[in-house]
XYZ file of C-alpha atoms in Angstrom:
333
model
C 89.905 98.893 81.310
C 89.867 95.130 81.620
C 87.493 94.167 78.835
C 87.244 95.943 75.499
C 85.428 94.756 72.395
C 85.768 96.690 69.156
C 83.474 95.766 66.285
C 83.630 97.337 62.839
C 80.541 96.958 60.663
C 81.584 97.385 57.035
C 79.737 99.609 54.583
C 79.182 99.221 50.819
C 82.918 99.134 50.258
C 85.357 96.987 52.192
C 87.275 100.196 52.852
C 84.300 101.928 54.463
C 83.388 101.378 58.095
C 79.925 102.628 58.926
C 80.049 101.969 62.660
C 82.563 101.340 65.423
C 81.267 100.137 68.778
C 83.269 99.776 71.960
C 82.272 97.605 74.889
C 83.782 98.853 78.158
C 82.831 97.319 81.512
C 79.687 95.867 79.993
C 78.517 99.196 78.531
C 78.334 99.835 74.815
C 79.717 103.062 73.405
C 79.140 103.763 69.714
C 81.172 106.263 67.737
C 78.683 106.731 64.919
C 75.030 107.776 64.517
C 74.024 104.107 64.224
C 74.477 103.862 67.988
C 70.968 102.845 68.916
C 70.808 100.107 66.274
C 74.049 98.534 67.402
C 73.508 98.691 71.162
C 70.920 95.920 71.135
C 73.284 93.678 69.163
C 76.327 94.426 71.265
C 74.644 93.833 74.620
C 74.140 90.192 73.649
C 77.832 89.704 72.966
C 80.752 89.181 75.311
C 84.405 88.983 74.351
C 87.018 89.376 77.111
C 90.141 89.179 74.964
C 92.029 92.164 73.706
C 93.347 90.169 70.739
C 89.864 90.016 69.235
C 89.574 93.760 69.587
C 92.748 94.201 67.602
C 91.652 91.696 64.998
C 88.291 93.380 64.521
C 89.946 96.750 64.205
C 92.406 95.596 61.541
C 91.688 96.236 57.881
C 94.030 95.010 55.128
C 96.649 94.220 57.755
C 96.694 97.763 59.175
C 94.970 99.236 62.189
C 93.223 102.554 61.638
C 94.536 105.455 63.743
C 91.331 106.121 65.664
C 90.765 102.481 66.564
C 94.432 102.013 67.426
C 94.164 104.829 69.950
C 91.112 103.148 71.495
C 92.964 99.861 71.886
C 96.055 101.612 73.221
C 93.933 103.249 75.899
C 94.228 100.088 77.968
C 98.006 100.027 77.532
C 98.260 103.522 78.934
C 96.187 102.606 81.988
C 93.116 104.668 81.200
C 90.058 104.304 83.348
C 86.433 103.741 82.499
C 85.080 105.566 79.455
C 88.457 107.030 78.608
C 90.009 107.498 75.149
C 93.742 108.142 75.205
C 95.864 109.704 72.486
C 99.319 110.906 73.498
C 99.013 113.320 76.409
C 95.343 114.044 75.831
C 92.540 111.920 77.234
C 88.830 112.121 76.442
C 86.982 111.523 79.701
C 83.394 110.626 78.971
C 81.644 112.826 76.438
C 81.991 116.286 77.934
C 85.450 116.579 79.507
C 89.006 116.190 78.283
C 92.253 116.332 80.218
C 95.673 117.394 79.013
C 99.075 117.076 80.653
C 101.302 120.153 80.454
C 104.793 120.712 81.710
C 107.506 118.198 82.444
C 106.405 115.090 84.308
C 107.757 114.718 87.839
C 108.496 118.418 88.087
C 107.012 121.435 89.844
C 105.725 122.690 86.471
C 103.638 119.608 85.710
C 99.890 120.195 85.486
C 96.812 118.310 84.326
C 94.322 120.750 82.805
C 90.685 119.977 82.055
C 88.885 121.048 78.877
C 85.358 121.057 77.531
C 84.343 119.581 74.172
C 85.449 122.752 72.397
C 88.942 122.513 73.862
C 88.495 125.428 76.254
C 90.168 125.145 79.652
C 87.697 124.578 82.469
C 87.985 124.081 86.202
C 87.355 120.582 87.556
C 86.284 122.180 90.822
C 83.885 124.779 89.397
C 82.770 123.639 85.930
C 82.100 119.937 86.426
C 78.746 119.465 88.173
C 78.345 117.799 91.535
C 75.396 115.655 90.427
C 74.591 113.776 87.232
C 71.071 113.495 85.885
C 70.823 109.910 87.144
C 71.533 111.009 90.715
C 75.128 109.793 90.828
C 77.985 112.092 91.805
C 81.024 113.071 89.793
C 84.411 112.102 91.187
C 87.636 113.746 90.007
C 90.534 111.322 90.363
C 93.671 113.112 91.528
C 95.659 110.091 92.730
C 95.161 106.670 91.088
C 95.266 103.665 93.374
C 98.640 102.055 94.081
C 100.582 105.264 93.431
C 102.300 107.583 95.907
C 102.670 111.017 94.268
C 100.604 113.519 96.320
C 98.584 115.130 93.528
C 95.844 117.686 94.184
C 93.673 120.248 92.465
C 95.376 123.628 92.772
C 92.531 125.649 94.252
C 94.583 128.858 94.141
C 95.496 128.704 90.423
C 93.359 129.761 87.415
C 91.357 126.800 86.051
C 92.426 124.825 89.168
C 94.494 122.143 87.372
C 95.923 119.113 89.129
C 99.507 119.529 90.346
C 101.838 117.727 92.713
C 101.952 119.107 96.231
C 105.242 120.662 97.314
C 106.777 120.505 100.761
C 109.913 122.504 101.617
C 110.594 122.986 97.916
C 110.368 119.281 97.090
C 107.670 117.279 95.344
C 105.584 115.501 97.930
C 105.008 111.744 98.044
C 103.158 109.530 100.478
C 105.517 107.210 102.391
C 103.779 104.274 100.688
C 101.203 103.733 97.961
C 97.605 104.654 98.528
C 95.421 101.589 97.983
C 92.347 103.303 96.559
C 91.544 105.898 93.919
C 91.591 109.273 95.639
C 90.292 112.661 94.643
C 87.497 115.160 95.157
C 83.834 115.925 94.665
C 83.398 119.070 92.534
C 81.453 122.086 93.776
C 82.003 121.295 97.449
C 84.100 123.196 99.986
C 84.970 122.746 103.646
C 84.619 126.256 105.066
C 87.371 127.140 107.576
C 85.059 129.726 109.144
C 82.427 127.133 110.103
C 83.023 125.169 113.309
C 81.486 121.721 113.691
C 80.799 120.639 117.263
C 78.908 117.462 116.330
C 82.067 115.833 114.976
C 84.196 116.897 117.940
C 83.108 118.407 121.252
C 85.869 121.010 121.089
C 84.742 122.070 117.621
C 86.671 121.712 114.360
C 86.519 123.918 111.258
C 86.842 122.956 107.600
C 90.218 122.527 105.910
C 89.587 125.003 103.047
C 89.456 122.276 100.373
C 86.844 120.423 98.328
C 85.523 117.223 99.911
C 87.825 114.227 99.449
C 86.728 110.883 98.008
C 88.132 107.411 98.557
C 86.865 105.278 95.651
C 87.020 101.589 96.581
C 86.372 99.949 93.197
C 88.648 97.311 91.712
C 89.903 99.300 88.703
C 92.664 101.871 88.914
C 91.479 105.289 87.814
C 93.412 107.780 85.731
C 94.823 111.012 87.062
C 92.383 113.625 85.794
C 89.642 111.080 85.189
C 86.003 112.024 85.763
C 83.899 109.144 87.044
C 80.334 108.543 88.144
C 80.249 107.233 91.707
C 77.820 106.290 94.439
C 78.683 107.680 97.891
C 78.105 105.105 100.604
C 79.830 106.383 103.742
C 82.023 109.077 105.273
C 84.783 109.395 107.874
C 85.264 112.642 109.814
C 89.055 112.856 109.796
C 90.694 115.584 111.876
C 94.041 116.657 110.422
C 96.075 119.253 112.336
C 92.886 120.389 114.050
C 90.948 120.791 110.792
C 87.921 118.801 109.624
C 88.772 116.805 106.489
C 85.820 114.661 105.392
C 86.653 111.407 103.585
C 83.697 110.205 101.526
C 83.720 106.502 100.702
C 82.347 105.840 97.228
C 82.271 103.212 94.512
C 82.327 103.679 90.755
C 79.039 102.817 89.093
C 81.046 100.816 86.544
C 82.531 98.512 89.183
C 81.296 94.894 89.069
C 80.130 95.168 92.694
C 78.459 98.568 92.340
C 74.919 97.199 92.319
C 75.561 95.370 95.584
C 77.103 98.312 97.450
C 74.567 100.995 98.368
C 75.320 101.865 101.996
C 78.068 101.532 104.557
C 76.990 98.082 105.773
C 77.297 96.795 102.197
C 80.945 97.849 102.133
C 81.651 95.682 105.167
C 79.722 92.794 103.623
C 81.364 92.825 100.192
C 84.707 94.376 101.177
C 85.250 92.951 104.683
C 87.778 94.943 106.673
C 88.151 97.632 103.995
C 86.744 100.499 106.048
C 89.180 99.810 108.875
C 92.048 99.664 106.366
C 91.021 103.081 105.065
C 90.775 104.557 108.549
C 94.161 103.188 109.613
C 95.854 104.290 106.389
C 94.707 107.887 106.772
C 95.375 107.829 110.503
C 98.990 106.742 110.140
C 100.370 108.000 106.818
C 102.090 111.041 108.376
C 103.830 109.085 111.128
C 106.876 108.105 108.996
C 107.554 111.848 108.551
C 107.692 112.319 112.307
C 104.215 113.815 112.641
C 101.486 112.632 115.018
C 98.713 110.359 113.818
C 95.552 111.914 112.488
C 92.406 111.293 114.489
C 88.729 110.870 113.696
C 85.556 112.344 115.075
C 82.190 110.654 115.503
C 83.774 107.885 117.605
C 85.932 106.748 114.659
C 82.833 105.524 112.840
C 82.224 105.498 109.121
C 78.795 107.072 108.911
C 76.013 105.774 106.665
C 74.877 107.057 103.283
C 72.155 109.288 104.716
C 74.698 111.091 106.877
C 77.131 111.215 103.958
C 74.618 112.954 101.718
C 73.998 115.553 104.428
C 77.729 116.272 104.535
C 77.851 116.608 100.749
C 74.837 118.913 100.683
C 76.210 121.063 103.507
C 79.598 121.478 101.846
C 77.872 122.170 98.532
C 76.025 125.039 100.202
C 79.343 126.329 101.622
C 80.734 126.201 98.088
C 77.789 128.075 96.584
C 78.132 130.820 99.180
C 81.823 131.182 98.327
C 81.292 131.106 94.565
C 78.405 133.585 94.632
C 80.282 136.086 96.797
C 77.883 135.735 99.694
C 80.824 134.470 101.695
C 83.940 136.631 101.213
C 86.862 134.890 99.512
C 89.304 135.731 102.294
C 91.387 132.648 101.461
C 92.089 134.074 97.941
C 91.012 130.906 96.170
C 90.658 130.794 92.397
C 86.953 130.956 91.599
C 87.337 130.798 87.824
């Protein structure tokens, strides 16, 4: 979060706050029923400094616990619309995440919860689409980090864990430069062969569809974000089709200008080639061959991207409903 404004409107007593509003990335979030009344006021205001947020949140020289946690959210590196308190983060209104187990160990997990605190699956229980037509993006790996985190599709509630290779925690050989994760309720079916991507035919990699989010802000591991898909690469990894959807957070300052693949090249010149080369080469330092891409190495446009998302959503629904047998023994709960 790069800009936060906290405003406390006092009640009849100087010790009573009737409303707390938070401005995050230009959006106003009220934590009181007076939300609608305060939104109009807050939209006209702009304060980029964190010091003013602290000053506004201070009463009699002390910062209240709830407001302090909001301010500290930035310190802990939380992403858009995130409230951080210890190991528990509130991600938008409906979903929470909680870290369990020792960090940097094979037991570490990030579990997702609903508003009642019940464990849910980020793959199954978070919807693909929002009411405004945007997609949900689950951030597994924040930008400029190297730990290879992924949703554990074979574990109950499918929490995020760190991938393991030969008994050791897996890391990329260098940082990934974008937020990386998945689109919920999608699945790349290993029984379906695609001959459009590659003449020899390639089947799905048995995972949800991956997302490369190109916005300027670092996400949070376990964060749930609204994104706009704008393009897709057909990566082929060890002979398996591994779609890479290019998306941008709706809260990014450039989001309104980026609506299709040509806009990415216009506003982020050279970024698509950087993404392709990064995913092509990241296994080479480990002595493995480079990945390759179908569709003549092109990043396809939004129309094509949405067809990929819809197709993999249908594969997912067939798996979840039982129409397609769960021969891979994935966790469907």
